[in-house]
Amino acid sequence: MMNRSEWAQKAAAAALLVLLAACGGGDGKGEGDGEQANDSATAAAAPGDTGAASGAQPGQTANNLPAGPTTQLPPNELGRIMVLEYHRTGSPEGEFVRTLENFRKDIRTLYEAGYRPVTMRQVLEGNIDIPRGTTPVVFTMDDATRGQFYLTANGEVDPNTMMGSWMSFKRENPGWGPGGMVWCILPAASHPSNFFGETKDRDTPREQREANIRKKMEMIVRDGHEVCNHTLYHARLDRAANDQQAQDWIGIGEDSIKAYLPQDYDIVTFALPLGMWPRNKPLAWAGTYRNGKRYENKVVLEVSGGPSVTPWDTRWDPHSVDRFIVGPGQLERQLQRWEQDPTNRYVSDGDPRTISYPATMAQYLNRSALGGRTPREVAGAPAAAAPAAGGAQPAAPAAGGTTGR
């Protein structure tokens, strides 16, 4: 398996090996449309891009990053993890719109409260290597919209995008760590979700459009983020005419994204458009398309449901991972819930070789999923904050979600 620096060395060379992608043939259909887009590209399936857990000492990470702000809570690696869900930037805010100012505020608030970004691939593999006293958080970016990732005329990342804001914060706060965003891409949707399109496809010469896409994908891989499939152009899987069409929307979508990735990059995460499953539900996990080609999604992201359990929990199901839409006030309320009752918050022990948990969580430990890690029961489980006199009880630890993208 390759590490991140090796990915950086391979990214440029990989561009010579890619095929043309689906969005190169003109505008695809918009989100939720029922017709298949015109063009799609193919690419070979490839092995994964993971790194093995290392021998970091407690309180350190394998990459020796500064710890930054942490919590004093005792370790609980059977606690829950927020998988955050973002879509567009803009104003006014709504369920699927976050102002850039508040996105930046989200990052800073989480960092200062002891949270650190990880990808879904890292969660799936149990490779959660963050400092002692910190909590993993996954940022998923749905739909590949313009405001998420835009290049200026000189080819630099626009600082007034989600990616630009992330890069700026990381430069100022190296303890935030590398990578951490999961980009769930629509390769053949219409503007503004046309593969991070900066203009409508017809308004940008194809060669320039493809060069921009390729550069962005190389940056995502180089900087340790994760690429996720969100289907070809966001058609609802429950409205597919038949099983084969549902499989084509998933499989051809993956191919069209892989056309811009190193040949040995394995896409393991899939986000359900609008949270809708195909009528034959297992087709979201694996299927065939294009004369017998196969896809396999090891992680399937739901749209809502609140914080998720960890891969060492008996309740963990990677084929149905809850997410948390960052709508107005939602993140703030969830953080307040965990401040009032931290018993369900994942807190790292700083050692990727061990899984620490309080005795109260022992019933949920899945020993067969530890993969050689050492389970360690710890004392001092956090207690829920007492409610104020005459006040309400603390809210439940898992925030409820709403249906959406």
Coordinates of C-alpha atoms in Angstrom, one line a residue, residues 80-341:
R80 CA -19.6 7.9 18.5
I81 CA -18.2 9.9 15.6
M82 CA -19.9 12.7 13.7
V83 CA -19.9 12.2 9.9
L84 CA -20.7 15.8 8.8
E85 CA -22.5 16.5 5.6
Y86 CA -22.1 19.7 3.5
H87 CA -23.4 20.6 0.1
R88 CA -23.3 24.2 -1.1
T89 CA -22.0 27.6 0.1
G90 CA -24.2 30.6 0.0
S91 CA -26.7 32.7 1.8
P92 CA -29.3 32.5 3.2
E93 CA -28.5 29.3 5.0
G94 CA -30.7 26.3 4.8
E95 CA -30.5 22.5 5.2
F96 CA -28.2 22.2 2.2
V97 CA -26.6 25.6 2.2
R98 CA -23.8 26.8 4.6
T99 CA -22.3 30.3 4.5
L100 CA -18.5 30.2 4.0
E101 CA -18.2 32.2 7.2
N102 CA -20.0 29.5 9.2
F103 CA -18.1 26.7 7.5
R104 CA -14.9 28.4 8.6
K105 CA -16.4 28.8 12.1
D106 CA -17.3 25.1 12.1
I107 CA -13.7 24.1 11.5
R108 CA -12.3 26.4 14.2
T109 CA -15.0 25.4 16.7
L110 CA -14.3 21.7 16.2
Y111 CA -10.5 22.1 16.4
E112 CA -10.7 24.1 19.6
A113 CA -13.0 21.6 21.1
G114 CA -10.6 18.8 20.4
Y115 CA -11.9 17.3 17.2
R116 CA -9.6 16.1 14.3
P117 CA -10.6 15.2 10.7
V118 CA -10.4 11.7 9.4
T119 CA -11.7 10.1 6.2
M120 CA -14.3 7.4 5.9
R121 CA -11.6 5.1 4.6
Q122 CA -9.6 5.6 7.8
V123 CA -12.7 4.9 9.9
L124 CA -13.5 1.7 7.8
E125 CA -10.0 0.4 8.3
G126 CA -9.8 1.5 12.0
N127 CA -6.8 3.7 11.1
I128 CA -7.9 6.5 13.5
D129 CA -4.5 7.9 14.4
I130 CA -5.1 11.1 16.3
P131 CA -3.7 12.6 19.6
R132 CA -4.8 11.5 23.0
G133 CA -7.8 13.5 24.1
T134 CA -9.1 14.3 20.6
T135 CA -12.2 13.1 18.8
P136 CA -12.4 12.1 15.1
V137 CA -14.8 13.9 12.8
V138 CA -15.5 13.1 9.1
F139 CA -16.3 15.9 6.7
T140 CA -18.3 14.7 3.6
M141 CA -18.7 17.2 0.8
D142 CA -21.6 16.2 -1.5
D143 CA -22.3 17.1 -5.2
A144 CA -18.9 18.6 -6.2
T145 CA -20.3 22.1 -6.4
R146 CA -18.4 25.2 -7.5
G147 CA -18.3 26.8 -4.1
Q148 CA -16.6 23.8 -2.6
F149 CA -13.5 23.9 -4.8
Y150 CA -12.6 26.5 -7.4
L151 CA -9.4 27.5 -9.1
T152 CA -8.4 31.1 -9.8
A153 CA -7.1 32.3 -13.2
N154 CA -3.6 31.5 -12.1
G155 CA -4.5 27.9 -11.2
E156 CA -4.4 28.4 -7.4
V157 CA -7.2 27.3 -5.1
D158 CA -9.6 30.2 -4.5
P159 CA -9.4 31.0 -0.7
N160 CA -13.1 31.8 -0.8
T161 CA -14.1 28.1 -1.2
M162 CA -14.4 25.3 1.2
M163 CA -11.2 23.7 0.0
G164 CA -9.4 27.1 0.2
S165 CA -10.7 27.8 3.7
W166 CA -9.6 24.3 4.8
M167 CA -6.1 24.8 3.4
S168 CA -5.8 28.2 5.0
F169 CA -6.8 26.9 8.4
K170 CA -4.4 23.9 8.2
R171 CA -1.5 26.3 7.4
E172 CA -2.3 28.3 10.5
N173 CA -3.1 25.3 12.7
P174 CA -0.9 22.3 11.7
G175 CA -2.4 20.2 14.6
W176 CA -5.6 20.1 12.5
G177 CA -3.8 17.3 10.5
P178 CA -3.5 16.3 6.9
G179 CA -6.5 15.5 4.6
G180 CA -9.8 14.7 6.2
M181 CA -12.4 15.6 3.6
V182 CA -14.5 13.1 1.7
W183 CA -15.5 14.4 -1.7
C184 CA -18.6 12.7 -3.0
I185 CA -18.6 13.5 -6.7
L186 CA -21.2 13.7 -9.5
P187 CA -19.2 13.3 -12.7
A188 CA -22.0 14.0 -15.2
A189 CA -24.4 16.4 -13.4
S190 CA -25.2 19.9 -14.7
H191 CA -23.7 23.1 -13.4
P192 CA -23.0 24.0 -10.6
S193 CA -22.5 20.3 -9.7
N194 CA -20.6 19.4 -12.9
F195 CA -17.4 17.9 -11.3
F196 CA -16.5 21.1 -9.5
G197 CA -17.3 23.0 -12.7
E198 CA -16.4 26.6 -12.6
T199 CA -18.7 27.4 -15.5
K200 CA -21.3 25.5 -17.5
D201 CA -19.7 22.9 -19.6
R202 CA -20.6 24.6 -22.8
D203 CA -18.9 27.8 -21.6
T204 CA -15.5 26.2 -21.0
P205 CA -13.4 24.5 -23.7
R206 CA -13.3 20.8 -23.1
E207 CA -9.5 20.7 -22.8
Q208 CA -9.5 23.4 -20.2
R209 CA -12.3 21.8 -18.3
E210 CA -10.6 18.4 -18.2
A211 CA -7.3 20.0 -17.1
N212 CA -9.1 21.8 -14.2
I213 CA -10.8 18.6 -13.1
R214 CA -7.6 16.6 -13.3
K215 CA -5.7 19.2 -11.2
K216 CA -8.3 19.2 -8.5
M217 CA -8.4 15.4 -8.3
E218 CA -4.7 15.3 -8.0
M219 CA -4.8 17.8 -5.2
I220 CA -7.5 15.8 -3.4
V221 CA -5.3 12.7 -3.5
R222 CA -2.0 14.4 -2.8
D223 CA -3.3 16.1 0.3
G224 CA -4.8 13.0 1.8
H225 CA -8.5 13.6 1.3
E226 CA -10.8 10.8 0.0
V227 CA -12.8 10.5 -3.2
C228 CA -16.3 9.2 -2.9
N229 CA -18.9 8.1 -5.6
H230 CA -22.3 9.9 -5.5
T231 CA -23.6 8.2 -8.7
L232 CA -23.3 9.5 -12.3
Y233 CA -25.5 12.6 -12.0
H234 CA -27.6 12.3 -8.8
A235 CA -30.6 10.4 -10.1
R236 CA -32.7 8.8 -7.4
L237 CA -31.8 5.1 -7.2
D238 CA -35.4 4.2 -6.1
R239 CA -36.7 5.6 -9.4
A240 CA -34.4 3.5 -11.6
A241 CA -36.4 1.7 -14.3
N242 CA -34.9 -1.6 -13.3
D243 CA -32.0 -3.1 -11.4
Q244 CA -29.6 -2.7 -14.3
Q245 CA -30.2 1.0 -14.6
A246 CA -29.5 1.4 -10.9
Q247 CA -26.2 -0.5 -11.2
D248 CA -25.3 1.6 -14.3
W249 CA -25.8 4.8 -12.4
I250 CA -23.5 3.6 -9.7
G251 CA -20.9 1.7 -11.7
I252 CA -20.6 4.2 -14.6
G253 CA -20.4 7.0 -12.1
E254 CA -17.4 5.3 -10.4
D255 CA -15.7 4.7 -13.7
S256 CA -16.1 8.4 -14.7
I257 CA -14.5 9.5 -11.5
K258 CA -11.7 7.0 -11.8
A259 CA -10.7 8.4 -15.2
Y260 CA -9.0 11.2 -13.3
L261 CA -7.5 9.1 -10.5
P262 CA -4.3 7.0 -10.3
Q263 CA -5.0 3.6 -11.7
D264 CA -4.5 1.9 -8.3
Y265 CA -6.9 4.2 -6.4
D266 CA -9.8 2.2 -5.0
I267 CA -13.0 4.1 -4.3
V268 CA -14.5 2.5 -1.2
T269 CA -17.2 5.1 -0.2
F270 CA -20.6 5.7 -1.8
A271 CA -23.1 8.4 -0.9
L272 CA -26.8 7.7 -1.6
P273 CA -28.4 10.6 -3.6
L274 CA -31.2 12.0 -1.5
G275 CA -30.6 9.1 0.9
M276 CA -32.7 6.9 -1.4
W277 CA -31.8 3.2 -1.8
P278 CA -32.4 1.2 -5.0
R279 CA -35.4 -1.0 -4.8
N280 CA -33.1 -4.0 -4.6
K281 CA -31.1 -2.6 -1.6
P282 CA -27.9 -4.7 -1.8
L283 CA -27.2 -3.2 -5.2
A284 CA -25.9 -0.1 -3.3
W285 CA -23.2 -2.3 -1.9
A286 CA -22.1 -4.3 -5.0
G287 CA -23.3 -4.9 -8.5
T288 CA -22.4 -5.4 -12.2
Y289 CA -22.6 -3.0 -15.2
R290 CA -21.2 -2.6 -18.7
N291 CA -21.1 -6.3 -19.7
G292 CA -20.0 -7.7 -16.4
K293 CA -17.8 -5.1 -14.8
R294 CA -18.2 -5.0 -11.0
Y295 CA -18.3 -2.3 -8.4
E296 CA -18.1 -2.8 -4.6
N297 CA -18.9 -0.1 -2.1
K298 CA -17.5 -1.0 1.3
V299 CA -19.0 2.1 2.9
V300 CA -22.5 3.5 2.1
L301 CA -23.4 6.9 3.5
E302 CA -26.9 7.6 4.5
V303 CA -28.2 11.2 4.5
S304 CA -29.2 11.5 8.2
G305 CA -29.3 9.7 11.5
G306 CA -26.9 11.5 13.8
P307 CA -23.4 10.5 15.0
S308 CA -22.2 7.0 14.0
V309 CA -20.8 4.1 16.0
T310 CA -17.2 3.0 15.5
P311 CA -15.8 0.0 13.5
W312 CA -15.1 -1.8 16.8
D313 CA -18.7 -1.6 17.9
T314 CA -21.0 -4.6 17.4
R315 CA -23.6 -2.2 16.0
W316 CA -21.2 -0.9 13.2
D317 CA -22.6 -1.5 9.7
P318 CA -20.4 0.1 7.0
H319 CA -23.1 -0.4 4.5
S320 CA -25.3 2.0 6.4
V321 CA -23.4 4.9 8.0
D322 CA -25.4 7.7 9.5
R323 CA -24.5 11.3 8.7
F324 CA -25.2 14.6 10.2
I325 CA -26.4 17.5 8.0
V326 CA -24.8 20.7 9.1
G327 CA -27.8 22.9 8.8
P328 CA -28.5 26.1 10.8
G329 CA -27.8 25.5 14.5
Q330 CA -27.4 21.7 14.1
L331 CA -23.7 21.4 14.8
E332 CA -23.9 23.8 17.7
R333 CA -26.7 21.7 19.3
Q334 CA -24.9 18.5 18.9
L335 CA -21.7 19.9 20.5
Q336 CA -23.8 21.1 23.3
R337 CA -25.4 17.7 23.8
W338 CA -21.9 16.2 24.1
E339 CA -20.9 18.9 26.5
Q340 CA -23.8 18.1 28.7
D341 CA -23.4 14.3 28.3

